[in-house]
């Protein structure tokens, strides 16, 4: 993020904004009703500095959501979804997304629904995800008649469960997920592509 009101920021101002946003994520994740003053204190800046960068609390929350969405988009692109082998791209993008979501839970949750800029980024991420799933389908890794939008939604649900499944309750709660994003990504991709039924020998290509 290099702007708060349409103008490029100086390097020191950029660092200040990033510190404020990082502090806002930490504080709001614990207390969603936290004040601008509390966020300023956590960022190590004055309340005046926060208000200079963000007109009000909603502007700060919107910027936080947009920043986290941009990081999520970067995580997807780091997997090289257009050029890497699609299975490699899916695994790397999944691991990257887990890292970002683990670090920006507030901004990618409630805050994201309040920011038009964040919502536009999330729409673009969904489109890129469907494109990558289309590459997997073209390679025979997803059924040729699969609804890719449905597959995307299942993929998102698996990521969410991997991040929050440790809170499962009931007579047979799920074990704590492995904290290693690469291990979790492998589990997610395997479940997405193969489900949880018994494995059968692969059928030869026609």
XYZ file of C-alpha atoms in Angstrom:
206
model
C 0.000 0.000 0.000
C 1.567 3.292 -1.077
C -1.322 5.749 -0.790
C -3.917 6.796 1.746
C -5.648 9.603 -0.167
C -4.578 9.198 -3.786
C -1.077 10.648 -3.387
C 2.202 8.731 -3.114
C 3.689 8.773 0.372
C 7.245 9.554 1.400
C 9.238 6.626 2.753
C 8.881 7.738 6.373
C 5.139 8.308 5.951
C 4.828 4.905 4.306
C 6.551 3.272 7.273
C 4.250 5.135 9.641
C 1.139 3.952 7.794
C 2.351 0.367 7.737
C 3.071 0.487 11.465
C -0.409 1.849 12.127
C -2.069 -0.820 9.994
C -0.055 -3.626 11.578
C -0.962 -2.324 15.028
C -4.610 -1.982 14.028
C -4.686 -5.655 13.004
C -3.176 -6.741 16.327
C -5.451 -4.560 18.444
C -8.700 -5.084 16.551
C -8.195 -8.842 16.357
C -8.386 -8.862 20.169
C -10.858 -6.020 20.604
C -12.863 -5.082 17.479
C -14.212 -2.033 19.293
C -10.791 -0.591 20.090
C -10.391 3.160 19.690
C -8.038 5.113 17.447
C -6.149 6.087 20.593
C -5.542 2.445 21.501
C -4.326 1.728 17.989
C -2.014 4.740 18.064
C -0.527 3.584 21.358
C 0.093 0.088 19.969
C 1.721 1.571 16.867
C 3.984 3.791 18.966
C 2.684 6.987 17.381
C 0.507 9.854 18.549
C -3.238 9.991 18.013
C -2.642 13.041 15.832
C -0.428 10.986 13.530
C -3.161 8.384 13.076
C -5.761 11.055 12.339
C -3.395 12.732 9.884
C -3.243 9.513 7.869
C -6.846 8.383 8.349
C -9.769 10.792 8.630
C -11.713 8.535 10.982
C -11.880 5.019 12.365
C -13.819 3.676 9.374
C -11.202 5.033 6.984
C -8.556 3.186 8.992
C -10.548 -0.074 8.937
C -11.142 0.269 5.184
C -7.432 0.832 4.571
C -6.602 -2.167 6.758
C -8.970 -4.381 4.783
C -7.565 -3.141 1.480
C -3.985 -3.723 2.648
C -4.732 -7.289 3.722
C -6.584 -8.022 0.482
C -3.589 -6.743 -1.481
C -1.301 -9.045 0.513
C -3.627 -11.932 -0.284
C -3.493 -11.099 -3.981
C 0.312 -10.986 -3.797
C 0.270 -14.396 -2.116
C -1.674 -15.835 -5.033
C 0.583 -14.241 -7.638
C 3.681 -15.545 -5.832
C 2.445 -19.019 -6.747
C 2.780 -18.065 -10.457
C -0.710 -19.362 -11.299
C -0.314 -18.746 -15.049
C 3.174 -20.143 -15.622
C 4.043 -22.730 -12.961
C 2.752 -26.297 -13.271
C -0.827 -25.930 -11.986
C -0.455 -28.369 -9.094
C 2.726 -26.627 -7.949
C 1.027 -23.235 -8.294
C -1.996 -24.394 -6.304
C 0.120 -25.760 -3.463
C 2.349 -22.678 -3.240
C -0.559 -20.246 -3.453
C -2.435 -22.207 -0.766
C 0.525 -22.138 1.629
C 0.980 -18.413 0.988
C -2.707 -17.714 1.591
C -2.593 -19.618 4.882
C 0.282 -17.427 6.047
C -1.490 -14.202 5.111
C -4.819 -15.256 6.589
C -3.116 -16.334 9.794
C -1.510 -12.909 10.154
C -4.436 -10.726 9.006
C -7.483 -12.493 10.406
C -9.409 -9.376 11.410
C -8.735 -7.489 8.205
C -9.731 -10.459 6.061
C -12.859 -11.118 8.097
C -15.420 -8.557 9.112
C -13.329 -5.612 7.960
C -13.166 -6.904 4.384
C -16.947 -6.711 3.988
C -16.906 -3.008 4.831
C -14.389 -1.889 2.205
C -15.329 -1.520 -1.458
C -11.660 -1.562 -2.459
C -11.061 -4.795 -0.550
C -14.162 -6.397 -2.039
C -12.975 -5.583 -5.564
C -9.628 -7.199 -4.809
C -11.330 -10.290 -3.406
C -13.450 -10.546 -6.560
C -10.273 -10.478 -8.647
C -8.672 -13.119 -6.415
C -11.702 -15.373 -6.922
C -11.434 -14.927 -10.676
C -7.731 -15.821 -10.615
C -8.486 -18.858 -8.484
C -11.070 -20.137 -10.961
C -8.561 -19.660 -13.788
C -6.007 -21.781 -11.934
C -8.610 -24.451 -11.231
C -9.374 -24.409 -14.951
C -5.733 -25.279 -15.655
C -6.006 -28.178 -13.222
C -9.164 -29.364 -14.960
C -7.452 -29.148 -18.356
C -4.758 -31.493 -17.014
C -7.345 -34.016 -15.836
C -6.781 -33.303 -12.143
C -10.365 -32.076 -11.731
C -13.371 -33.783 -13.331
C -14.124 -32.336 -16.784
C -17.726 -31.554 -15.820
C -16.863 -29.976 -12.448
C -18.381 -26.575 -11.683
C -15.239 -24.547 -11.069
C -17.049 -21.912 -9.030
C -18.276 -24.662 -6.688
C -14.751 -26.108 -6.534
C -13.455 -22.664 -5.602
C -15.969 -22.375 -2.785
C -14.972 -25.812 -1.472
C -11.313 -24.764 -1.685
C -12.012 -21.620 0.336
C -13.962 -23.657 2.903
C -11.047 -26.073 3.323
C -8.678 -23.175 3.936
C -11.042 -21.752 6.513
C -11.373 -25.084 8.276
C -7.608 -25.585 8.285
C -7.189 -22.233 10.010
C -10.046 -22.520 12.490
C -10.646 -26.243 12.910
C -8.823 -26.246 16.228
C -11.973 -24.718 17.715
C -14.136 -27.683 16.704
C -16.327 -29.085 19.442
C -18.480 -32.144 19.937
C -18.025 -35.789 20.842
C -15.241 -36.240 18.297
C -13.505 -32.868 17.858
C -10.940 -32.447 15.135
C -7.298 -32.553 16.218
C -5.326 -29.348 16.187
C -4.180 -28.572 12.656
C -0.496 -28.706 11.845
C 0.816 -25.131 12.114
C 3.179 -25.585 9.159
C 1.488 -23.851 6.187
C 3.164 -26.178 3.688
C 1.860 -29.254 5.498
C -1.611 -27.753 5.753
C -1.506 -26.740 2.083
C -0.669 -30.313 1.058
C -3.603 -31.562 3.145
C -5.984 -29.027 1.627
C -4.937 -29.718 -1.958
C -5.090 -33.481 -1.422
C -8.600 -33.242 0.034
C -9.751 -30.880 -2.707
C -8.565 -33.147 -5.493
C -9.180 -36.583 -3.951
C -11.787 -36.143 -1.233
C -11.794 -38.396 1.792
C -13.003 -41.663 0.248
C -10.824 -44.724 -0.342
C -8.220 -44.262 -3.009
C -8.385 -46.307 -6.175
C -5.725 -46.963 -8.742
C -5.617 -44.181 -11.342
C -7.335 -45.004 -14.586
C -5.134 -44.928 -17.677
C -5.683 -42.024 -20.004
C -7.748 -42.906 -23.077
